[in-house]
CSV table of C-alpha atoms and ligand atoms in Angstrom, one decimal:
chain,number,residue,atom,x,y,z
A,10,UNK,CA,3.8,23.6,-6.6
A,11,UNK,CA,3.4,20.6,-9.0
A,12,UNK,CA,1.5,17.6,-8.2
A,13,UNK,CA,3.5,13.9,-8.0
A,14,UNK,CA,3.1,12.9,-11.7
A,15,UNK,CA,2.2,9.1,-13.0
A,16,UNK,CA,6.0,9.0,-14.3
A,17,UNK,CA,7.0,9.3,-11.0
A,18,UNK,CA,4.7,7.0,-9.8
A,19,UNK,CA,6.2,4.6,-12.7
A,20,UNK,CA,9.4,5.5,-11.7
A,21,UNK,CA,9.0,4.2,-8.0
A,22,UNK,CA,7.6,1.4,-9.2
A,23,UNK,CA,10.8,0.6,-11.4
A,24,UNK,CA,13.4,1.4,-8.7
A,25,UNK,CA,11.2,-0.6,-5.9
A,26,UNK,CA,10.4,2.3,-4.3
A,27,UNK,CA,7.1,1.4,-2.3
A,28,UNK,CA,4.3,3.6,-2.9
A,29,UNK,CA,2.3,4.9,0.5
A,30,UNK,CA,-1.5,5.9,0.0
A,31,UNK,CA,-4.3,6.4,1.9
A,32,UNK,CA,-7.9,7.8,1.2
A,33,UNK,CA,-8.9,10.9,2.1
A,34,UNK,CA,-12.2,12.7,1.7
A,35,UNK,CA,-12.3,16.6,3.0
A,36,UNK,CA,-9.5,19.3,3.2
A,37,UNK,CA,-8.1,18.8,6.4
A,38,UNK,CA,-7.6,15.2,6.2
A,39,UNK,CA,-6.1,15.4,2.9
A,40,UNK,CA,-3.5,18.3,4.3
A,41,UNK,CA,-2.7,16.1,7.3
A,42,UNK,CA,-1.6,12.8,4.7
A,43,UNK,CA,0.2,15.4,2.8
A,44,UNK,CA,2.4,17.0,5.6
A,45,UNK,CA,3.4,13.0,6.5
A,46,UNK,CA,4.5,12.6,3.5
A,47,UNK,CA,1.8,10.5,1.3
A,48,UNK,CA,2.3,9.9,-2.5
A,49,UNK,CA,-0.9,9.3,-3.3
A,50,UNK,CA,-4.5,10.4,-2.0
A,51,UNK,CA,-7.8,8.1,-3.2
A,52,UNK,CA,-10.7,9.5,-2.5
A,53,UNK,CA,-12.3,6.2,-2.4
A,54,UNK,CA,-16.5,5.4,-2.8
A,55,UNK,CA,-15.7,4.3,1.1
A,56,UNK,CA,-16.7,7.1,1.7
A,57,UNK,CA,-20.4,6.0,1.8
A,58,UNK,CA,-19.9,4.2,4.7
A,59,UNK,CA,-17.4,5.7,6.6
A,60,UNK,CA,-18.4,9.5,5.8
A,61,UNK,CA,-22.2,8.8,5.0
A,62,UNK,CA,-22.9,5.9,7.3
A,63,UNK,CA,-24.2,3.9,4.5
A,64,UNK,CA,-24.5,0.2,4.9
A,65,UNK,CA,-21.8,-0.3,1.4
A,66,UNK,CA,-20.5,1.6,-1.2
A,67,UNK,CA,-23.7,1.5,-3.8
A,68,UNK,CA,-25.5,4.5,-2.7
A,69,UNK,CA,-22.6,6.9,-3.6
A,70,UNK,CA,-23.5,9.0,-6.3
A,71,UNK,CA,-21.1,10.9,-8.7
A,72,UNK,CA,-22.0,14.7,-7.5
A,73,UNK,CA,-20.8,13.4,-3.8
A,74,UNK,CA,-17.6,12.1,-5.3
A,75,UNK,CA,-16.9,15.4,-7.3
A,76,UNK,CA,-17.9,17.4,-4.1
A,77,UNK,CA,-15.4,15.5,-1.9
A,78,UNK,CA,-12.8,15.3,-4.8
A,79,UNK,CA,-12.8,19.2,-4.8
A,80,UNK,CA,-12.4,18.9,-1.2
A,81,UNK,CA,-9.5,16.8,-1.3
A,82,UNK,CA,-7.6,18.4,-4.2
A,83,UNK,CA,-7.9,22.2,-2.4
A,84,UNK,CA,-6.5,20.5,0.8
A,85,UNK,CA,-3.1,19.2,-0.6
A,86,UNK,CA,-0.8,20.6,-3.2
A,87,UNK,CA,2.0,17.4,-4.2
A,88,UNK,CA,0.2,14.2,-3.5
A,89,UNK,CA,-1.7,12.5,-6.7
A,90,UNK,CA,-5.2,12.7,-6.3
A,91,UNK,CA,-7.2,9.2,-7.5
A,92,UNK,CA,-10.9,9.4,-7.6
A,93,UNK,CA,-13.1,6.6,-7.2
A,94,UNK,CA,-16.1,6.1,-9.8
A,95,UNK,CA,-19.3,5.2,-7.8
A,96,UNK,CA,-21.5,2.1,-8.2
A,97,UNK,CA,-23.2,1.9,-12.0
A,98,UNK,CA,-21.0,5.1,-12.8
A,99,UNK,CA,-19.4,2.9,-15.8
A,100,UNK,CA,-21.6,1.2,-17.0
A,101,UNK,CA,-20.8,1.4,-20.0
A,102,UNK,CA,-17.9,3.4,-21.6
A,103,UNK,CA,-20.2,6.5,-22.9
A,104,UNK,CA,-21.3,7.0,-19.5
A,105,UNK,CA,-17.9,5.8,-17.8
A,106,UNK,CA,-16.1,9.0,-20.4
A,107,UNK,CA,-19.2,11.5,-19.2
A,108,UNK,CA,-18.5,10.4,-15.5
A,109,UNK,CA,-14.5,10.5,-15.6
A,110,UNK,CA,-14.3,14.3,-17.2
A,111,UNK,CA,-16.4,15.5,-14.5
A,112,UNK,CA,-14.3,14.0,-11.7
A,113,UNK,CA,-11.1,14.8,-13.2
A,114,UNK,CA,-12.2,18.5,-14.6
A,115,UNK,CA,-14.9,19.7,-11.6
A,116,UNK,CA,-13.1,17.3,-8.7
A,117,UNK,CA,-9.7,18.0,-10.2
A,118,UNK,CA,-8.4,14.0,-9.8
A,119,UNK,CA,-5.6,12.8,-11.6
A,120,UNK,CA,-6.8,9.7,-12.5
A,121,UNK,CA,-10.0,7.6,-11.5
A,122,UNK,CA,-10.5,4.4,-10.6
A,123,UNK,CA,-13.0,1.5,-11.4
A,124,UNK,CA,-13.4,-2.1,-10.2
A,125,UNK,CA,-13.9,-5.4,-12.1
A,126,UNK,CA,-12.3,-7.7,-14.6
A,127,UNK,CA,-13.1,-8.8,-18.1
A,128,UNK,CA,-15.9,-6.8,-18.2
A,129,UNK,CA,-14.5,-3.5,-17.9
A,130,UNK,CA,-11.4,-4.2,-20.1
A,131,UNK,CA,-13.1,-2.1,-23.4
A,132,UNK,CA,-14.1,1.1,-20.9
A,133,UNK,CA,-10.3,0.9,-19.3
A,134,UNK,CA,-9.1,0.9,-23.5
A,135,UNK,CA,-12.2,4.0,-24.4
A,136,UNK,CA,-10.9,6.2,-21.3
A,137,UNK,CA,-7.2,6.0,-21.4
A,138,UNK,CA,-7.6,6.3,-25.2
A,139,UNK,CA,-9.2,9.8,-24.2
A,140,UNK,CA,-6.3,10.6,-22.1
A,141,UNK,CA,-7.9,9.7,-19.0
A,142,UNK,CA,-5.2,8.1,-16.6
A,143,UNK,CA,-7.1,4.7,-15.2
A,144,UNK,CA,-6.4,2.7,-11.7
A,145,UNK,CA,-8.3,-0.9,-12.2
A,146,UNK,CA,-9.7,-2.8,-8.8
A,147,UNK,CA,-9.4,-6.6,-8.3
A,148,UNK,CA,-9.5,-9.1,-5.9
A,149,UNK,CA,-12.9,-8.0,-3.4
A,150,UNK,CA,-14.9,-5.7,-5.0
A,151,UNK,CA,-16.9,-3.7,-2.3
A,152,UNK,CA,-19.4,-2.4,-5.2
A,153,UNK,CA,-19.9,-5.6,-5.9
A,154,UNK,CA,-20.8,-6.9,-2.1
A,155,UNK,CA,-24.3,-8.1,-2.7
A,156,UNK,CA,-23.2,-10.9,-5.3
A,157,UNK,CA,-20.2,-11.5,-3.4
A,158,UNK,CA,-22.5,-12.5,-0.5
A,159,UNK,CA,-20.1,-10.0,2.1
A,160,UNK,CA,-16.5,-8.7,2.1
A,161,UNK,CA,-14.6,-12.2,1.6
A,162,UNK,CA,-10.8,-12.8,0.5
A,163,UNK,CA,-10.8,-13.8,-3.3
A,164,UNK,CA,-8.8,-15.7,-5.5
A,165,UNK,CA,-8.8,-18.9,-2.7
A,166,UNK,CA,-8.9,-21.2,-5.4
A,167,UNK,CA,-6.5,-21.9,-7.8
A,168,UNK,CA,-8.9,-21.6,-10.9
A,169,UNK,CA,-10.0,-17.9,-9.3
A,170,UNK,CA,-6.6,-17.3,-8.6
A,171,UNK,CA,-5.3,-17.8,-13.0
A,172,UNK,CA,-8.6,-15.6,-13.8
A,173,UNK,CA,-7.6,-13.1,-11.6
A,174,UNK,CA,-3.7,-12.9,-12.7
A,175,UNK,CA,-5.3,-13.1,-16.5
A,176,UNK,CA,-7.8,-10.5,-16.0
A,177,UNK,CA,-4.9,-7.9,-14.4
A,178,UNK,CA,-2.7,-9.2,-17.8
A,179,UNK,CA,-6.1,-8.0,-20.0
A,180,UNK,CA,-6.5,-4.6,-18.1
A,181,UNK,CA,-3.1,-3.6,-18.2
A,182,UNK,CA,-2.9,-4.2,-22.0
A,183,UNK,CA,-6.0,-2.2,-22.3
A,184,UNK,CA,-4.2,0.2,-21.0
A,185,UNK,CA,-4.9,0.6,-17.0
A,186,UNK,CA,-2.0,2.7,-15.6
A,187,UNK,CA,-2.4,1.3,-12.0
A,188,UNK,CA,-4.3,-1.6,-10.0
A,189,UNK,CA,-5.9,-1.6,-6.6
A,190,UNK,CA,-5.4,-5.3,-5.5
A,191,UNK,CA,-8.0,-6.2,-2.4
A,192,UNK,CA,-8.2,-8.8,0.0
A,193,UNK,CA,-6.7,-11.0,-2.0
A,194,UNK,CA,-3.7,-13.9,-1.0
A,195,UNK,CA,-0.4,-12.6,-0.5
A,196,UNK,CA,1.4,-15.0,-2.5
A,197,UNK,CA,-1.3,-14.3,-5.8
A,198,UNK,CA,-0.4,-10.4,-4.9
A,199,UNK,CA,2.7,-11.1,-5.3
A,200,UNK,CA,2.7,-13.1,-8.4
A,201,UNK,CA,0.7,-10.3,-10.2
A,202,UNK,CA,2.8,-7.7,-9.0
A,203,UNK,CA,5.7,-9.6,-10.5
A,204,UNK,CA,3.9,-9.7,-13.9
A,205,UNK,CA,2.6,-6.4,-14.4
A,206,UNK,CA,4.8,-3.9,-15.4
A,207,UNK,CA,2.4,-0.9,-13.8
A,208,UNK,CA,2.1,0.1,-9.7
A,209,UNK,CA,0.2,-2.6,-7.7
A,210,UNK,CA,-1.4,-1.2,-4.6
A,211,UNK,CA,-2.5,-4.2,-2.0
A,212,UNK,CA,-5.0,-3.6,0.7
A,213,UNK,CA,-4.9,-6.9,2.6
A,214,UNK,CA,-2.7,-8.3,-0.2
A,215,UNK,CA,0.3,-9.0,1.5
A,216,UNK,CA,4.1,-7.1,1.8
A,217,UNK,CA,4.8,-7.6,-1.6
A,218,UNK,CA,3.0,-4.9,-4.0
A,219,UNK,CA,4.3,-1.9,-5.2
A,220,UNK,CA,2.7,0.3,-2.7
A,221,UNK,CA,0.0,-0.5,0.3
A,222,UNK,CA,-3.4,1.6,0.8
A,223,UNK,CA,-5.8,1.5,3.7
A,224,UNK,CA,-9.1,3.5,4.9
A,225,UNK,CA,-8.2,6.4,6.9
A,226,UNK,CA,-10.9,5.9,9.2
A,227,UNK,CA,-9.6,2.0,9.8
A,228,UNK,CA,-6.0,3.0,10.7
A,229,UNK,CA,-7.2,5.5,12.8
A,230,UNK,CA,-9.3,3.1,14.8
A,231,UNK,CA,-12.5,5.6,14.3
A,232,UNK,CA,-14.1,3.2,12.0
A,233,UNK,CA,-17.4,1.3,14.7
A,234,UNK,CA,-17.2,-2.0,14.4
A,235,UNK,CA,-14.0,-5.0,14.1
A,236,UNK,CA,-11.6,-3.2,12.4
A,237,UNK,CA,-10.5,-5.2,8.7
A,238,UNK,CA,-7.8,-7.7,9.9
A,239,UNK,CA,-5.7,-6.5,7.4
A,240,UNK,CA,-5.8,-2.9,8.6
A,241,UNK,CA,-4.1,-1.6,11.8
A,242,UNK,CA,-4.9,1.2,14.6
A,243,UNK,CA,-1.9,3.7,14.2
A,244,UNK,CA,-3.5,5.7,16.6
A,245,UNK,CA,-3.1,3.7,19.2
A,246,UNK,CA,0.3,3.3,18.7
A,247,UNK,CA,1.3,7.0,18.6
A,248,UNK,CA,-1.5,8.8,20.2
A,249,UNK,CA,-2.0,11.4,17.7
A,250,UNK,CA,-3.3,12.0,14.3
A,251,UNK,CA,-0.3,13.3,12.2
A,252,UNK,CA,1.8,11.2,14.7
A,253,UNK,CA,-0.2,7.6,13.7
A,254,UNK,CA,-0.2,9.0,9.6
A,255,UNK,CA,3.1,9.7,9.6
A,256,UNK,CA,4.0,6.0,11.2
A,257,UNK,CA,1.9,4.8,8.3
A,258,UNK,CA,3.9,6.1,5.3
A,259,UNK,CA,6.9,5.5,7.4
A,260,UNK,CA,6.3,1.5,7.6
A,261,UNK,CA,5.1,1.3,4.1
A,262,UNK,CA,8.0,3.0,3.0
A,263,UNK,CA,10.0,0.6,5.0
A,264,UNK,CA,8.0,-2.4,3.9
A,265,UNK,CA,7.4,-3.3,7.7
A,266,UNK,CA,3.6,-2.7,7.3
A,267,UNK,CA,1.7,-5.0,6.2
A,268,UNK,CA,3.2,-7.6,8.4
A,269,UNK,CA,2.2,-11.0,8.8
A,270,UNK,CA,-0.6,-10.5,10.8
A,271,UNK,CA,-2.0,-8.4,8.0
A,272,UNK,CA,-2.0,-10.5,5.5
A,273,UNK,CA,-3.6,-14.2,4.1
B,317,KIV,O1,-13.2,3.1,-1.7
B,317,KIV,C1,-12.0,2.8,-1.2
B,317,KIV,O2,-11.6,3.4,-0.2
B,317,KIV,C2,-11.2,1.8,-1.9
B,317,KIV,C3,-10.1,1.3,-1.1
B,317,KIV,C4,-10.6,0.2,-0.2
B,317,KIV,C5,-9.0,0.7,-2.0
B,317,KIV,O3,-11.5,1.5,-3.0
């Protein structure tokens, strides 16, 4: 069976069809999101801390994110499979090329994804020039924690908030085919969603994106620690694991989830 294809993606997008993903990082996880219905899997660099118990996501190296790519691609057989490109990975585009084959042709993603702004606008252009499909990140970059000072909503301030909407213009031009949008203001969410043409996936970024994505291990409530405000325990709603995914895609689908509460 064929995997769920960007033009579909593009397609949900256009029609306001929201978009439900969630990460995933072994086989069985990655079956489970599939059999509740998920559109998209991201095997996000998260999983240094919630897989590897690593204080943040810098220590992830590309061989673990082609090992649990591989993992995630044999467990599932519709959803599209995103693949996150570890700290210092893309550096520059060379190395950011090198990187991306290996997850897409020995992980098997459909598309990877990289965070930051300006800065990586001429590596988003180099990749998807090579035919490599490319989700951006803005808004809170977790690779990027140390000169962030900790994991703080961005785009507060109004001059943040026009650099931010600017840099999401520049990387969609440069030919990003989807942006992950973090902690970030619903109403700015909003208002870039509104000006991009491609799908905007908010974590903490309000109701209004395209489509929503959280951390497994957060909406599970397994994750030690205050759980993100903008995540929510699904579990403990439903009491079981395929029971609490399949609420997920349900509520994103529905646009109940995130709800107010969620959001800043
Ligand atoms: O690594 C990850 O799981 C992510 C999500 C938080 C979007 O990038």
């Amino acid at each position: 069976m064929s995997r769920l294809s960007l033009t579909t993606l593009r397609k949900m997008t256009a029609a306001q069809e929201k978009i439900a993903v969630l990460t995933a990082y072994d086989a069985s996880f990655s079956h489970a999101l599939e059999e509740a219905g998920i559109d998209v899997i991201l095997v996000g660099d998260s999983l240094g801390m919630v897989v590897q118990g690593q204080e943040s996501t810098v220590p992830v190296t590309v061989d673990d994110m082609v090992y649990h790519t591989a993992n995630v691609v044999r467990g599932s057989e519709k959803a599209f499979v995103i693949a996150d490109m570890p700290f210092m990975s893309y550096a520059n585009a060379e190395q950011a090329i090198r990187n991306a084959a290996r997850l897409m042709a020995e992980g098997g993603a459909q598309m990877i994804k990289l965070e930051g702004g300006a800065v990586i606008a001429d590596t988003v252009a180099q990749l998807s020039a090579r035919g490599i499909p490319v989700c951006a990140h803005l808004g809170l970059l977790p690779q990027s924690v140390h000169r962030l000072g900790g994991y703080i909503v961005q785009g507060r301030e109004a001059q943040a908030a026009e650099e931010l909407i600017a840099d999401a213009i520049n990387l969609q031009q440069a030919g990003a085919d989807m942006l992950v949008l973090e902690c970030v203001p619903a109403e700015l969410a909003a208002r870039v969603t509104k000006e991009l043409t491609i799908p905007v996936i908010g974590i903490g970024a309000g109701k209004d994106c395209d489509g929503q994505v959280l951390v497994l291990y957060d909406m599970l409530g397994l994750t030690p620690g205050r759980r993100p405000r903008f995540s929510h325990d699904f579990l403990a709603d439903t009491g079981a694991i395929q029971a609490a995914i399949t609420k997920y895609v349900q509520d994103v689908k529905a646009g109940t989830f995130p709800g107010p509460e969620q959001q800043f």
